[in-house]
Amino acid sequence: IGERIVLTAGGRHDEVGARDFDTWRATGAYLIPETGTKLRASGGTGAKAPTLFQRFSPQNGNAALAPETSIGWDAGIDQTLLDGRATASATVFGNKFQDLIEFDSVTQRYRNTSRAKTSGIELEAGLDLVPEWVRVTAAYTYLNAKDEGTGLTLQRRPEHLGRVAV
């Protein structure tokens, strides 16, 4: 819409065995070219049927697994600096899951977590050291991932994650 507003919306219908899934996603961004700033947000739903391995693996399978569903959102800001040679970004996000499919390290089997919630923040920065040849980027994520039924932290989801790339 004009030069500054970008909107998208989409939907999808999947038929997986006896279960149908309708999912959607919507996004919006507001561009401020004078300052190199972009304000953005998105929201949507998701669905995932258990894989054949998760259901029927002789060692780890669970034929009773239910499909997982989710709803999530994010909002953030992107900023370019130094005539586009540097970038900085910050994003906050949240997700709610029902019947999250997880691997239980105690029983060594897949299981559903009835209700789970994740939220956090991601920060990223990049700099072209030699334009079009060498770029360095660094990113950090803080993640709060909880089983809402037990209050315990979800397995295999690090609270702090960082990376540096050249």
Coordinates of N, CA and C in Angstrom, one line a residue:
I1 N 0.9 -1.2 0.0 CA 0.0 0.0 0.0 C 0.9 1.2 0.0
G2 N 1.0 1.9 -1.1 CA 1.9 3.0 -1.2 C 3.3 2.6 -1.1
E3 N 4.1 3.5 -0.7 CA 5.6 3.3 -0.6 C 6.0 2.8 0.7
R4 N 5.2 2.8 1.7 CA 5.6 2.5 3.1 C 5.0 1.3 3.8
I5 N 3.9 0.9 3.3 CA 3.2 -0.2 4.0 C 3.2 -1.5 3.2
V6 N 3.6 -2.6 3.8 CA 3.6 -3.9 3.1 C 2.7 -4.8 4.0
L7 N 1.7 -5.4 3.3 CA 0.8 -6.3 4.0 C 0.7 -7.6 3.3
T8 N 0.7 -8.8 3.9 CA 0.5 -10.1 3.3 C -0.5 -10.9 4.2
A9 N -1.2 -11.8 3.5 CA -2.1 -12.7 4.2 C -2.2 -14.0 3.4
G10 N -2.3 -15.1 4.1 CA -2.4 -16.3 3.4 C -3.1 -17.4 4.2
G11 N -3.6 -18.4 3.6 CA -4.2 -19.5 4.3 C -3.9 -20.8 3.6
R12 N -4.1 -21.9 4.3 CA -3.8 -23.2 3.7 C -4.8 -24.2 4.3
H13 N -5.1 -25.2 3.5 CA -5.9 -26.3 4.0 C -5.2 -27.6 3.7
D14 N -4.9 -28.4 4.7 CA -4.2 -29.7 4.6 C -5.1 -30.8 5.0
E15 N -5.1 -31.9 4.3 CA -5.8 -33.1 4.7 C -4.8 -34.2 5.0
V16 N -4.6 -34.6 6.2 CA -3.6 -35.5 6.6 C -4.4 -36.7 7.3
G17 N -4.5 -37.8 6.6 CA -5.2 -38.9 7.1 C -6.7 -38.5 7.5
A18 N -7.0 -38.8 8.8 CA -8.4 -38.5 9.2 C -8.5 -37.1 9.8
R19 N -7.5 -36.3 9.7 CA -7.5 -35.0 10.3 C -7.2 -33.9 9.2
D20 N -8.0 -32.9 9.2 CA -7.8 -31.7 8.4 C -7.3 -30.5 9.2
F21 N -6.5 -29.7 8.5 CA -5.9 -28.5 9.2 C -6.1 -27.3 8.3
D22 N -6.7 -26.3 8.9 CA -6.7 -25.0 8.3 C -5.8 -24.0 9.1
T23 N -4.8 -23.5 8.3 CA -3.9 -22.6 9.0 C -3.8 -21.2 8.2
W24 N -3.4 -20.2 8.9 CA -3.3 -18.9 8.2 C -2.1 -18.1 8.7
R25 N -1.7 -17.1 8.0 CA -0.6 -16.2 8.4 C -0.9 -14.8 7.9
A26 N -0.6 -13.8 8.6 CA -0.7 -12.4 8.2 C 0.5 -11.6 8.7
T27 N 1.0 -10.7 7.8 CA 2.2 -9.9 8.2 C 1.9 -8.5 7.8
G28 N 2.6 -7.6 8.5 CA 2.6 -6.2 8.1 C 3.9 -5.6 8.4
A29 N 4.3 -4.6 7.6 CA 5.5 -3.8 7.8 C 5.3 -2.4 7.4
Y30 N 5.9 -1.5 8.2 CA 5.9 -0.1 7.9 C 7.4 0.4 7.6
L31 N 7.6 0.9 6.4 CA 9.0 1.3 6.0 C 9.2 2.8 6.2
I32 N 10.3 3.1 6.8 CA 10.7 4.5 6.9 C 12.0 4.7 6.2
P33 N 12.0 4.9 4.8 CA 13.2 5.0 4.0 C 14.2 6.1 4.4
E34 N 13.6 7.2 5.0 CA 14.5 8.3 5.4 C 15.5 7.9 6.4
T35 N 15.1 6.9 7.3 CA 16.0 6.5 8.4 C 16.5 5.1 8.2
G36 N 16.1 4.4 7.2 CA 16.5 3.0 7.0 C 15.8 2.0 8.0
T37 N 14.6 2.4 8.5 CA 13.9 1.6 9.5 C 12.8 0.9 8.9
K38 N 12.6 -0.4 9.4 CA 11.4 -1.1 9.1 C 10.8 -1.7 10.4
L39 N 9.5 -1.3 10.7 CA 8.7 -1.9 11.8 C 7.9 -3.0 11.2
R40 N 7.9 -4.2 11.9 CA 7.2 -5.3 11.3 C 6.5 -6.2 12.4
A41 N 5.5 -6.9 12.0 CA 4.8 -7.8 12.9 C 4.2 -8.9 12.0
S42 N 3.9 -10.1 12.7 CA 3.2 -11.1 12.0 C 2.5 -12.0 13.0
G43 N 1.5 -12.7 12.6 CA 0.8 -13.7 13.4 C 0.3 -14.8 12.5
G44 N 0.1 -15.9 13.1 CA -0.4 -17.1 12.4 C -0.6 -18.3 13.2
T45 N -1.1 -19.3 12.5 CA -1.3 -20.6 13.1 C -0.5 -21.7 12.4
G46 N -0.3 -22.8 13.1 CA 0.4 -23.9 12.5 C -0.2 -25.2 12.9
A47 N 0.2 -26.3 12.2 CA -0.3 -27.6 12.5 C 0.7 -28.6 12.0
K48 N 0.9 -29.7 12.7 CA 1.9 -30.7 12.3 C 1.4 -32.1 12.7
A49 N 1.2 -32.9 11.7 CA 0.8 -34.3 12.0 C 2.1 -35.1 12.4
P50 N 2.0 -36.1 13.3 CA 3.2 -36.8 13.7 C 3.7 -37.6 12.5
T51 N 5.0 -37.7 12.4 CA 5.6 -38.5 11.2 C 5.4 -40.0 11.4
L52 N 5.6 -40.7 10.4 CA 5.4 -42.2 10.5 C 6.5 -42.7 11.5
F53 N 7.7 -42.2 11.5 CA 8.7 -42.6 12.4 C 8.3 -42.4 13.9
Q54 N 7.7 -41.1 14.1 CA 7.3 -40.8 15.5 C 6.2 -41.7 16.0
R55 N 5.3 -42.2 15.0 CA 4.2 -43.0 15.4 C 4.6 -44.5 15.5
F56 N 5.4 -45.0 14.5 CA 5.6 -46.4 14.4 C 7.0 -47.0 14.5
S57 N 7.9 -46.2 14.9 CA 9.3 -46.7 15.2 C 9.2 -47.8 16.3
P58 N 9.8 -48.9 16.0 CA 9.7 -50.0 17.0 C 10.4 -49.6 18.4
Q59 N 11.4 -48.8 18.4 CA 12.1 -48.4 19.6 C 11.4 -47.2 20.3
N60 N 11.0 -46.2 19.5 CA 10.6 -44.9 20.1 C 9.2 -44.5 19.7
G61 N 8.5 -45.2 18.9 CA 7.2 -44.7 18.3 C 6.1 -44.8 19.4
N62 N 5.1 -44.0 19.0 CA 3.9 -43.9 19.9 C 2.7 -43.7 18.9
A63 N 2.0 -44.8 18.6 CA 0.9 -44.8 17.7 C -0.3 -43.9 18.1
A64 N -0.3 -43.5 19.4 CA -1.4 -42.7 19.9 C -1.1 -41.2 19.8
L65 N 0.0 -40.8 19.2 CA 0.3 -39.4 19.1 C -0.8 -38.6 18.4
A66 N -1.2 -37.4 18.9 CA -2.1 -36.5 18.3 C -1.3 -35.5 17.5
P67 N -1.9 -34.9 16.5 CA -1.3 -33.8 15.8 C -1.1 -32.6 16.7
E68 N 0.0 -31.8 16.5 CA 0.2 -30.6 17.3 C -0.4 -29.4 16.5
T69 N -0.9 -28.4 17.2 CA -1.3 -27.2 16.6 C -0.7 -26.0 17.4
S70 N -0.6 -24.9 16.7 CA 0.0 -23.7 17.4 C -0.6 -22.4 16.9
I71 N -0.4 -21.4 17.6 CA -0.7 -20.0 17.2 C 0.5 -19.2 17.7
G72 N 1.0 -18.2 16.9 CA 2.1 -17.5 17.3 C 2.1 -16.1 16.7
W73 N 3.0 -15.2 17.2 CA 3.1 -13.9 16.8 C 4.6 -13.4 17.0
D74 N 4.9 -12.3 16.2 CA 6.2 -11.7 16.5 C 6.1 -10.2 16.1
A75 N 6.9 -9.4 16.6 CA 7.0 -8.0 16.3 C 8.5 -7.5 16.4
G76 N 8.9 -6.7 15.5 CA 10.3 -6.3 15.6 C 10.6 -5.0 14.8
I77 N 11.9 -4.7 14.8 CA 12.4 -3.5 14.1 C 13.7 -3.9 13.4
D78 N 13.9 -3.5 12.2 CA 15.1 -3.7 11.5 C 15.6 -2.3 11.1
Q79 N 17.0 -2.1 11.3 CA 17.6 -0.8 11.0 C 18.8 -1.0 10.2
T80 N 19.0 -0.2 9.1 CA 20.2 -0.2 8.3 C 21.0 1.0 8.7
L81 N 22.3 0.9 8.7 CA 23.2 1.9 9.1 C 24.4 2.0 8.1
L82 N 25.2 3.0 8.1 CA 26.4 3.1 7.3 C 26.1 2.9 5.8
D83 N 25.1 3.6 5.3 CA 24.7 3.4 3.9 C 24.4 1.9 3.5
G84 N 23.8 1.2 4.4 CA 23.4 -0.2 4.2 C 24.5 -1.2 4.5
R85 N 25.7 -0.8 4.9 CA 26.7 -1.7 5.2 C 26.5 -2.4 6.5
A86 N 25.7 -1.8 7.4 CA 25.5 -2.4 8.7 C 24.0 -2.6 8.9
T87 N 23.6 -3.6 9.7 CA 22.2 -3.9 10.0 C 22.1 -4.2 11.4
A88 N 20.9 -3.9 12.0 CA 20.6 -4.3 13.4 C 19.1 -4.7 13.4
S89 N 18.8 -5.7 14.2 CA 17.4 -6.2 14.2 C 17.1 -6.6 15.6
A90 N 15.8 -6.4 16.1 CA 15.4 -6.9 17.3 C 13.9 -7.4 17.1
T91 N 13.6 -8.6 17.7 CA 12.3 -9.2 17.5 C 11.9 -9.8 18.9
V92 N 10.6 -9.6 19.2 CA 10.0 -10.3 20.3 C 9.0 -11.3 19.7
F93 N 8.8 -12.4 20.4 CA 7.9 -13.4 19.8 C 7.2 -14.2 20.9
G94 N 6.1 -14.9 20.5 CA 5.4 -15.8 21.4 C 4.7 -16.8 20.7
N95 N 4.6 -18.0 21.2 CA 3.8 -19.1 20.6 C 3.1 -19.9 21.7
K96 N 1.9 -20.5 21.3 CA 1.2 -21.4 22.2 C 1.0 -22.7 21.4
F97 N 1.2 -23.8 22.0 CA 1.1 -25.1 21.4 C 0.1 -25.9 22.1
Q98 N -0.7 -26.7 21.3 CA -1.5 -27.8 21.9 C -1.0 -29.1 21.4
D99 N -0.9 -30.1 22.2 CA -0.4 -31.4 21.8 C 0.9 -31.4 21.1
L100 N 1.8 -30.6 21.7 CA 3.2 -30.5 21.1 C 3.8 -31.8 21.1
I101 N 4.4 -32.2 20.0 CA 5.1 -33.5 19.9 C 6.5 -33.4 20.3
E102 N 6.9 -34.2 21.4 CA 8.2 -34.1 21.9 C 8.8 -35.5 22.1
F103 N 10.1 -35.6 22.2 CA 10.8 -36.8 22.5 C 11.1 -36.8 24.0
D104 N 10.6 -37.8 24.7 CA 10.7 -37.9 26.2 C 12.0 -38.6 26.4
S105 N 13.0 -38.0 27.0 CA 14.3 -38.6 27.2 C 14.3 -39.6 28.3
V106 N 13.3 -39.6 29.2 CA 13.2 -40.6 30.2 C 12.7 -41.9 29.7
T107 N 11.5 -41.8 29.0 CA 10.9 -43.1 28.5 C 11.5 -43.5 27.1
Q108 N 12.2 -42.6 26.5 CA 12.8 -42.8 25.1 C 11.7 -43.0 24.1
R109 N 10.6 -42.3 24.3 CA 9.5 -42.4 23.3 C 8.9 -41.0 23.0
Y110 N 8.3 -40.9 21.9 CA 7.6 -39.6 21.6 C 6.3 -39.5 22.4
R111 N 5.9 -38.3 22.7 CA 4.7 -38.1 23.5 C 4.2 -36.7 23.1
N112 N 2.9 -36.4 23.5 CA 2.3 -35.1 23.4 C 2.4 -34.4 24.7
T113 N 2.7 -33.1 24.6 CA 2.6 -32.2 25.8 C 1.3 -31.4 25.5
S114 N 0.4 -31.5 26.4 CA -1.0 -31.0 26.1 C -0.9 -29.5 25.8
R115 N -0.2 -28.7 26.7 CA -0.2 -27.3 26.4 C 1.2 -26.8 26.7
A116 N 1.8 -26.0 25.8 CA 3.1 -25.5 25.9 C 3.1 -24.0 25.4
K117 N 4.1 -23.3 25.9 CA 4.2 -21.9 25.5 C 5.7 -21.5 25.4
T118 N 6.0 -20.8 24.3 CA 7.4 -20.3 24.2 C 7.3 -18.7 24.0
S119 N 8.3 -18.0 24.4 CA 8.4 -16.6 24.2 C 9.8 -16.2 24.3
G120 N 10.1 -15.1 23.7 CA 11.5 -14.6 23.9 C 11.8 -13.4 23.0
I121 N 13.1 -13.2 22.8 CA 13.6 -12.1 22.1 C 14.8 -12.5 21.2
E122 N 14.9 -12.0 20.1 CA 16.1 -12.3 19.2 C 16.7 -10.9 18.8
L123 N 18.1 -10.9 18.9 CA 18.8 -9.7 18.5 C 19.8 -10.1 17.5
E124 N 20.0 -9.3 16.4 CA 21.0 -9.6 15.4 C 21.6 -8.4 14.9
A125 N 22.9 -8.5 14.5 CA 23.6 -7.4 13.9 C 24.6 -7.9 12.8
G126 N 24.8 -7.1 11.8 CA 25.7 -7.5 10.7 C 26.4 -6.3 10.2
L127 N 27.6 -6.6 9.7 CA 28.5 -5.5 9.1 C 29.3 -6.1 7.9
D128 N 29.2 -5.4 6.8 CA 30.0 -5.7 5.7 C 31.4 -5.2 5.9
L129 N 32.4 -6.1 6.1 CA 33.8 -5.7 6.3 C 34.4 -5.3 5.0
V130 N 34.1 -6.2 4.0 CA 34.5 -5.9 2.6 C 33.3 -6.1 1.8
P131 N 32.6 -5.0 1.4 CA 31.3 -5.1 0.7 C 31.3 -6.1 -0.5
E132 N 30.3 -7.0 -0.5 CA 30.1 -8.1 -1.5 C 31.1 -9.2 -1.3
W133 N 32.0 -9.1 -0.3 CA 33.0 -10.2 -0.2 C 33.0 -10.8 1.3
V134 N 33.0 -9.9 2.3 CA 33.1 -10.4 3.6 C 32.1 -9.7 4.5
R135 N 31.2 -10.5 5.2 CA 30.2 -9.9 6.1 C 30.3 -10.7 7.4
V136 N 30.2 -10.0 8.5 CA 30.2 -10.7 9.8 C 28.8 -10.4 10.4
T137 N 28.2 -11.5 11.0 CA 26.9 -11.3 11.6 C 27.0 -12.0 13.0
A138 N 26.2 -11.5 13.9 CA 26.1 -12.1 15.3 C 24.7 -12.0 15.6
A139 N 24.2 -13.1 16.3 CA 22.8 -13.2 16.7 C 22.7 -13.8 18.1
Y140 N 21.7 -13.4 18.8 CA 21.5 -14.0 20.2 C 20.0 -14.2 20.3
T141 N 19.6 -15.3 20.9 CA 18.2 -15.6 21.2 C 18.0 -15.9 22.7
Y142 N 17.1 -15.3 23.4 CA 16.6 -15.7 24.7 C 15.3 -16.4 24.5
L143 N 15.2 -17.6 25.0 CA 13.9 -18.4 24.9 C 13.4 -18.9 26.2
N144 N 12.2 -18.6 26.5 CA 11.5 -19.2 27.6 C 10.5 -20.2 27.1
A145 N 10.7 -21.5 27.3 CA 9.9 -22.5 26.8 C 9.3 -23.4 27.9
K146 N 8.0 -23.4 28.1 CA 7.5 -24.1 29.3 C 6.3 -25.0 28.9
D147 N 6.3 -26.1 29.6 CA 5.1 -27.0 29.6 C 4.1 -26.4 30.5
E148 N 3.0 -25.9 30.0 CA 2.0 -25.2 30.9 C 1.3 -26.1 31.9
G149 N 1.3 -27.4 31.7 CA 0.7 -28.3 32.6 C 1.6 -28.6 33.8
T150 N 2.9 -28.7 33.6 CA 3.8 -29.0 34.7 C 4.6 -27.8 35.2
G151 N 4.7 -26.7 34.3 CA 5.5 -25.6 34.7 C 7.0 -25.8 34.4
L152 N 7.4 -27.0 33.9 CA 8.8 -27.4 33.6 C 9.2 -26.8 32.3
T153 N 10.5 -26.6 32.1 CA 11.1 -26.2 30.9 C 11.0 -27.3 29.9
L154 N 10.7 -27.0 28.6 CA 10.6 -28.0 27.6 C 12.0 -28.5 27.3
Q155 N 12.1 -29.8 27.0 CA 13.4 -30.4 26.7 C 14.0 -29.9 25.4
R156 N 15.3 -29.9 25.3 CA 16.1 -29.7 24.1 C 15.8 -28.3 23.5
R157 N 15.5 -27.3 24.3 CA 15.3 -25.9 23.9 C 16.2 -25.0 24.7
P158 N 17.3 -24.6 24.2 CA 18.2 -23.8 25.1 C 17.6 -22.4 25.4
E159 N 17.9 -22.0 26.6 CA 17.4 -20.7 27.1 C 18.2 -19.6 26.4
H160 N 19.4 -19.8 26.2 CA 20.3 -18.8 25.5 C 21.0 -19.5 24.3
L161 N 20.9 -18.8 23.2 CA 21.6 -19.3 22.0 C 22.2 -18.2 21.3
G162 N 23.5 -18.3 20.8 CA 24.1 -17.3 20.1 C 24.9 -17.9 18.9
R163 N 25.2 -17.1 18.0 CA 26.0 -17.5 16.8 C 26.8 -16.3 16.2
V164 N 27.9 -16.6 15.7 CA 28.7 -15.6 14.9 C 29.1 -16.2 13.6
A165 N 28.9 -15.5 12.6 CA 29.3 -16.0 11.2 C 30.0 -15.0 10.5
V166 N 31.0 -15.5 9.6 CA 31.7 -14.6 8.7 C 31.5 -15.2 7.3

